[in-house]
Short mmCIF file of C-alpha atoms in Angstrom, two decimals:
data_model
loop_
_atom_site.label_atom_id
_atom_site.label_comp_id
_atom_site.label_asym_id
_atom_site.label_seq_id
_atom_site.Cartn_x
_atom_site.Cartn_y
_atom_site.Cartn_z
CA ASN A 1 -40.76 -12.95 -2.33
CA ARG A 2 -38.00 -15.33 -1.16
CA TYR A 3 -36.24 -14.96 2.16
CA PRO A 4 -32.49 -14.39 1.78
CA GLU A 5 -29.92 -17.01 2.68
CA VAL A 6 -29.68 -17.27 6.47
CA ARG A 7 -25.88 -16.93 6.42
CA PRO A 8 -24.76 -15.84 2.91
CA GLN A 9 -21.85 -18.18 2.20
CA LYS A 10 -20.55 -16.49 -0.96
CA LEU A 11 -20.35 -13.18 0.90
CA ARG A 12 -18.74 -14.85 3.90
CA GLN A 13 -16.01 -16.33 1.71
CA ALA A 14 -15.38 -13.01 -0.03
CA LEU A 15 -15.14 -11.11 3.27
CA ALA A 16 -12.92 -13.76 4.82
CA LYS A 17 -10.55 -13.33 1.89
CA ARG A 18 -10.69 -9.56 2.32
CA PHE A 19 -10.00 -9.70 6.06
CA GLY A 20 -7.42 -12.49 5.97
CA CYS A 21 -9.12 -15.34 7.85
CA GLU A 22 -10.86 -18.63 7.10
CA PRO A 23 -14.61 -18.51 6.33
CA GLU A 24 -15.40 -20.59 9.44
CA GLN A 25 -13.60 -17.94 11.50
CA LEU A 26 -15.95 -15.15 10.39
CA LEU A 27 -19.53 -14.15 11.11
CA VAL A 28 -20.94 -11.49 8.79
CA THR A 29 -22.92 -8.87 10.71
CA ARG A 30 -24.90 -5.68 10.14
CA GLY A 31 -21.88 -3.47 10.56
CA SER A 32 -19.48 -3.97 13.45
CA SER A 33 -22.11 -2.48 15.79
CA GLU A 34 -24.20 -5.66 15.62
CA ALA A 35 -21.04 -7.66 16.30
CA ILE A 36 -20.45 -5.66 19.51
CA ASP A 37 -24.00 -6.41 20.64
CA LEU A 38 -23.70 -10.12 19.81
CA VAL A 39 -20.39 -10.53 21.61
CA ILE A 40 -21.65 -8.85 24.78
CA ARG A 41 -24.92 -10.82 24.82
CA THR A 42 -23.03 -14.06 24.27
CA PHE A 43 -20.29 -13.58 26.85
CA CYS A 44 -21.96 -11.54 29.62
CA GLN A 45 -24.78 -12.53 31.92
CA SER A 46 -26.93 -9.67 33.18
CA GLU A 47 -25.81 -8.30 36.55
CA THR A 48 -22.90 -10.75 36.86
CA GLY A 49 -20.45 -10.08 34.01
CA SER A 50 -18.36 -6.97 33.45
CA VAL A 51 -17.00 -5.33 30.30
CA LEU A 52 -13.76 -3.35 30.33
CA THR A 53 -13.16 -0.50 27.91
CA THR A 54 -10.59 2.25 27.65
CA THR A 55 -11.61 5.89 27.68
CA PRO A 56 -12.02 7.94 25.60
CA SER A 57 -13.19 5.40 23.04
CA PHE A 58 -16.18 4.33 20.94
CA SER A 59 -19.36 4.93 22.95
CA MET A 60 -21.27 1.88 21.65
CA TYR A 61 -19.27 -0.52 23.85
CA ARG A 62 -20.80 1.13 26.90
CA HIS A 63 -24.24 1.35 25.27
CA TYR A 64 -24.56 -2.35 24.49
CA ALA A 65 -23.07 -3.35 27.83
CA GLU A 66 -25.67 -1.24 29.63
CA VAL A 67 -28.46 -2.79 27.54
CA GLN A 68 -27.23 -6.24 28.59
CA GLY A 69 -26.99 -5.20 32.24
CA ALA A 70 -23.24 -5.75 32.37
CA ARG A 71 -21.06 -3.69 34.68
CA ILE A 72 -18.73 -1.21 32.94
CA ILE A 73 -15.07 -0.85 33.86
CA GLU A 74 -13.39 2.14 32.22
CA VAL A 75 -9.61 2.60 32.19
CA PRO A 76 -8.32 6.04 31.12
CA THR A 77 -5.73 6.21 28.38
CA LEU A 78 -2.65 8.39 28.88
CA ALA A 79 -3.44 11.70 27.18
CA GLU A 80 0.01 13.13 27.91
CA GLN A 81 1.51 10.17 25.99
CA ASP A 82 -0.68 10.52 22.89
CA PHE A 83 -3.47 8.50 24.54
CA VAL A 84 -1.53 5.24 24.71
CA ILE A 85 -3.32 2.37 26.43
CA ASP A 86 -1.99 1.56 29.89
CA VAL A 87 -1.84 -2.25 29.81
CA ASP A 88 -0.80 -2.48 33.45
CA ALA A 89 -3.82 -0.40 34.47
CA ILE A 90 -6.11 -2.63 32.41
CA LEU A 91 -4.78 -5.80 34.00
CA GLU A 92 -5.13 -4.30 37.47
CA ALA A 93 -8.72 -3.17 36.78
CA CYS A 94 -9.88 -6.64 35.66
CA ASP A 95 -11.61 -8.85 38.20
CA ASP A 96 -13.16 -12.32 38.22
CA SER A 97 -16.30 -11.01 36.48
CA THR A 98 -14.49 -9.42 33.53
CA ARG A 99 -15.58 -11.41 30.48
CA LEU A 100 -14.68 -8.93 27.73
CA LEU A 101 -12.01 -6.31 27.06
CA PHE A 102 -12.71 -3.93 24.18
CA VAL A 103 -9.75 -2.30 22.46
CA CYS A 104 -10.42 0.06 19.57
CA SER A 105 -7.23 0.12 17.47
CA PRO A 106 -6.81 2.61 15.85
CA ASN A 107 -8.91 4.21 18.56
CA ASN A 108 -11.89 6.47 18.00
CA PRO A 109 -11.52 9.44 18.65
CA THR A 110 -7.77 9.55 19.36
CA GLY A 111 -6.36 7.66 16.34
CA THR A 112 -4.00 5.64 18.57
CA THR A 113 -2.94 2.08 17.67
CA LEU A 114 -2.25 -0.52 20.35
CA PRO A 115 1.25 -1.98 19.82
CA ARG A 116 1.22 -5.67 18.89
CA ALA A 117 3.40 -6.60 21.87
CA ASP A 118 0.95 -4.99 24.29
CA LEU A 119 -1.98 -6.85 22.73
CA GLU A 120 -0.18 -10.17 22.96
CA ARG A 121 0.57 -9.48 26.61
CA LEU A 122 -3.13 -8.88 27.28
CA LEU A 123 -4.10 -12.03 25.41
CA LYS A 124 -1.61 -14.16 27.32
CA LEU A 125 -2.26 -12.79 30.80
CA ARG A 126 -6.07 -12.84 30.54
CA GLY A 127 -5.99 -16.35 29.04
CA ASP A 128 -9.34 -18.10 29.46
CA GLN A 129 -10.62 -15.40 31.83
CA SER A 130 -11.52 -12.76 29.22
CA ALA A 131 -12.01 -12.43 25.50
CA ILE A 132 -10.05 -9.53 24.01
CA VAL A 133 -12.10 -7.77 21.31
CA VAL A 134 -10.01 -5.64 18.95
CA ASP A 135 -12.11 -3.19 16.94
CA GLU A 136 -10.27 -2.54 13.67
CA ALA A 137 -12.79 -0.25 12.00
CA TYR A 138 -9.99 2.12 10.94
CA VAL A 139 -7.12 -0.32 10.44
CA GLU A 140 -6.73 0.40 6.72
CA PHE A 141 -5.71 4.00 7.46
CA GLY A 142 -2.66 3.03 9.54
CA ASP A 143 0.60 1.32 8.68
CA LYS A 144 0.14 -1.70 10.97
CA PRO A 145 -1.31 -5.02 9.69
CA SER A 146 -4.53 -6.47 11.06
CA VAL A 147 -4.21 -8.58 14.17
CA ILE A 148 -6.46 -11.20 12.57
CA GLU A 149 -3.25 -13.08 11.77
CA LEU A 150 -3.00 -13.85 15.52
CA LEU A 151 -6.19 -15.95 15.52
CA GLY A 152 -4.22 -19.16 15.13
CA ARG A 153 -2.24 -18.44 18.31
CA PHE A 154 -4.85 -17.09 20.72
CA ASP A 155 -8.23 -18.65 21.51
CA ASN A 156 -9.42 -15.52 23.36
CA LEU A 157 -9.02 -13.06 20.46
CA LEU A 158 -11.96 -11.57 18.54
CA VAL A 159 -11.52 -8.98 15.79
CA LEU A 160 -14.17 -6.58 14.49
CA ARG A 161 -14.01 -5.37 10.88
CA THR A 162 -16.29 -3.17 8.80
CA LEU A 163 -16.85 -1.96 5.27
CA SER A 164 -18.11 1.41 6.50
CA LYS A 165 -14.78 3.27 6.58
CA ALA A 166 -12.10 2.35 4.04
CA LEU A 167 -14.61 1.00 1.50
CA GLY A 168 -17.06 3.85 2.08
CA PHE A 169 -20.04 1.50 2.48
CA ALA A 170 -21.50 2.77 5.75
CA GLY A 171 -25.02 2.75 4.29
CA ALA A 172 -24.82 -0.95 3.47
CA ARG A 173 -24.41 -1.83 7.18
CA CYS A 174 -22.04 -4.73 6.65
CA GLY A 175 -19.10 -5.90 8.72
CA GLY A 176 -18.00 -8.93 10.63
CA VAL A 177 -16.45 -10.49 13.69
CA ALA A 178 -13.52 -12.89 13.29
CA GLY A 179 -12.46 -15.37 15.93
CA PRO A 180 -11.99 -19.05 16.75
CA ALA A 181 -14.44 -21.24 14.82
CA PRO A 182 -16.23 -22.56 17.98
CA VAL A 183 -16.84 -18.99 19.18
CA ILE A 184 -18.08 -17.93 15.75
CA ARG A 185 -20.57 -20.82 15.77
CA MET A 186 -21.80 -19.67 19.17
CA LEU A 187 -22.22 -16.08 17.98
CA SER A 188 -24.04 -17.33 14.88
CA ALA A 189 -26.51 -19.15 17.10
CA VAL A 190 -27.29 -15.89 18.89
CA GLN A 191 -27.59 -13.78 15.72
CA ALA A 192 -31.09 -13.46 14.25
CA PRO A 193 -31.73 -15.32 10.97
CA TYR A 194 -31.88 -13.41 7.69
CA ALA A 195 -29.67 -10.69 9.16
CA LEU A 196 -28.63 -9.30 5.77
CA ALA A 197 -31.07 -8.29 3.04
CA THR A 198 -30.50 -9.66 -0.47
CA PRO A 199 -29.87 -6.19 -2.04
CA VAL A 200 -27.23 -5.50 0.62
CA VAL A 201 -25.51 -8.83 -0.04
CA GLU A 202 -25.46 -8.21 -3.80
CA CYS A 203 -24.24 -4.64 -3.34
CA VAL A 204 -21.38 -5.70 -1.05
CA GLU A 205 -20.35 -8.56 -3.34
CA ASP A 206 -19.99 -5.98 -6.12
CA ALA A 207 -17.94 -3.72 -3.82
CA LEU A 208 -15.50 -6.57 -3.19
CA GLN A 209 -14.57 -6.95 -6.84
CA ALA A 210 -10.93 -6.26 -7.68
CA ASN A 211 -11.58 -2.97 -9.52
CA GLN A 212 -13.62 -1.58 -6.63
CA LEU A 213 -11.01 -2.63 -4.07
CA GLU A 214 -8.31 -0.89 -6.10
CA LEU A 215 -10.43 2.27 -6.17
CA ALA A 216 -10.84 2.03 -2.40
CA ARG A 217 -7.07 1.58 -1.97
CA LYS A 218 -6.39 4.75 -3.94
CA THR A 219 -8.99 6.66 -1.94
CA VAL A 220 -7.44 5.52 1.35
CA ALA A 221 -4.00 6.63 0.13
CA GLU A 222 -5.42 10.05 -0.73
CA ILE A 223 -7.06 10.34 2.69
CA ILE A 224 -3.76 9.51 4.40
CA ASP A 225 -1.95 12.18 2.34
CA GLU A 226 -4.67 14.69 3.18
CA ARG A 227 -4.50 13.75 6.86
CA GLU A 228 -0.82 14.65 6.97
CA ARG A 229 -1.33 17.85 4.96
CA LEU A 230 -4.18 18.93 7.22
CA ALA A 231 -2.24 18.10 10.40
CA GLU A 232 0.66 20.29 9.26
CA ALA A 233 -1.69 23.15 8.35
CA LEU A 234 -3.57 22.98 11.65
CA ARG A 235 -0.37 23.34 13.67
CA ARG A 236 0.10 26.82 12.22
CA TYR A 237 -2.95 28.28 13.98
CA ASP A 238 -2.19 29.84 17.34
CA PHE A 239 -5.56 28.75 18.76
CA VAL A 240 -4.78 25.08 18.00
CA THR A 241 -2.74 23.96 20.99
CA LYS A 242 -2.30 20.29 20.09
CA VAL A 243 -2.66 18.03 17.03
CA TRP A 244 -2.36 14.39 18.00
CA PRO A 245 -0.86 11.84 15.58
CA SER A 246 -3.45 9.58 14.01
CA ASP A 247 -3.64 6.18 12.31
CA ALA A 248 -7.28 6.76 11.34
CA ASN A 249 -9.25 8.88 8.87
CA PHE A 250 -9.58 11.73 11.35
CA LEU A 251 -7.51 14.04 13.54
CA LEU A 252 -8.08 14.96 17.16
CA ILE A 253 -7.04 18.51 18.02
CA ARG A 254 -7.12 20.64 21.16
CA VAL A 255 -8.11 24.29 20.85
CA ASP A 256 -8.32 27.18 23.30
CA ASP A 257 -12.01 27.90 22.56
CA ALA A 258 -13.80 24.84 21.16
CA ALA A 259 -17.25 26.47 21.16
CA ARG A 260 -16.00 29.36 19.05
CA VAL A 261 -14.27 27.08 16.56
CA MET A 262 -17.39 24.93 16.24
CA ARG A 263 -19.61 27.98 15.78
CA ARG A 264 -17.42 29.57 13.09
CA CYS A 265 -17.04 26.32 11.16
CA GLY A 266 -20.78 25.69 11.43
CA GLU A 267 -21.47 29.08 9.88
CA GLU A 268 -19.36 27.96 6.92
CA LYS A 269 -21.24 24.63 6.70
CA VAL A 270 -18.29 22.61 8.00
CA LEU A 271 -19.40 19.95 10.47
CA LEU A 272 -16.89 18.88 13.13
CA ARG A 273 -17.25 16.70 16.26
CA HIS A 274 -16.94 18.39 19.65
CA PHE A 275 -16.38 16.07 22.62
CA GLY A 276 -17.35 16.69 26.21
CA GLY A 277 -16.09 15.24 29.46
CA GLY A 278 -12.34 14.78 29.56
CA LEU A 279 -12.11 16.02 25.95
CA ASP A 280 -14.08 19.21 26.48
CA ASP A 281 -11.50 21.35 24.64
CA CYS A 282 -10.98 18.80 21.85
CA ILE A 283 -12.44 18.54 18.36
CA ARG A 284 -12.32 15.57 15.99
CA ILE A 285 -11.95 16.38 12.30
CA SER A 286 -12.82 13.73 9.72
CA ILE A 287 -10.55 13.89 6.68
CA GLY A 288 -12.56 14.83 3.61
CA THR A 289 -11.68 15.47 0.00
CA PRO A 290 -8.96 18.05 -0.76
CA GLU A 291 -11.71 20.56 -1.56
CA GLU A 292 -13.54 19.89 1.70
CA ASN A 293 -10.35 20.17 3.70
CA ASP A 294 -9.52 23.46 1.99
CA LYS A 295 -12.99 24.73 2.96
CA LEU A 296 -12.23 23.88 6.59
CA LEU A 297 -8.92 25.76 6.43
CA ARG A 298 -10.66 28.81 4.93
CA ALA A 299 -13.13 28.74 7.84
CA LEU A 300 -10.25 28.60 10.29
CA ASP A 301 -8.52 31.45 8.44
CA MET A 302 -11.68 33.54 8.97
CA LEU A 303 -11.61 32.66 12.65
CA LYS A 304 -7.98 33.75 12.83
CA GLU A 305 -8.91 37.08 11.19
CA ASP A 306 -11.80 37.52 13.63
CA ARG A 307 -9.43 37.01 16.57
CA ASN A 308 -6.89 39.48 15.17
CA ALA A 309 -9.48 42.15 14.35
#
């Protein structure tokens, strides 16, 4: 019958240790999705501010910007160069209204990581004109360290983290936004009180114990091994025309008949993600357990047999 702590301090300290920042540099949120909403509502005035995102990328940046009434600026990534982010194009697309730049790194759905030098260039050249928000939902699956370590050097950097991916706690809806302490205080003022329920707080505190973190580390290592095994296997199918490198827990592939691949895999109870628009012939495959990945490959073997019949 008691309301939970408005801002759970024990959890904040544990997550700050996990993410590599000071507690006063972190606001705990209901997943990183709430952090996206808070940042946009805090930085952008309706009808006057603009939000820049790359494309293709996580769709919720656009969603929350539209809810706030902010103008959207989308800068295409370079598909022919493994979807690298064109920093020059981003800088050219910014205008006086651009308050936020969202960079998903590793990017969803392409798995591409923004090089540290390119990020630092964005941070320096946008200065006090724009906050650069780096979404690191998948950072544990790559070989690059978190950019949170740059917080001491750049006042316009914000970093989104989550427990949904590497720790497998999507149902707990817990993440955070890290940034300069004054900005975190401002975001905290915008966030509703009692944002996290007591059972969620207790559950997450348990998940951050050393034994659970070691289990998560081993699981991530297995996913990375499976990602590379699956990528190699997928390249052997003649209907798979491209397998992009990935720093995330998924692979983006291009096929010559996406609808047929989706249909055949669906018949075998294998759920994949088919993208439209500029990725109409592309499918994103989340890396599962070895058994689940083998089931996918068996479904693709059946498709290969169907095509050769």
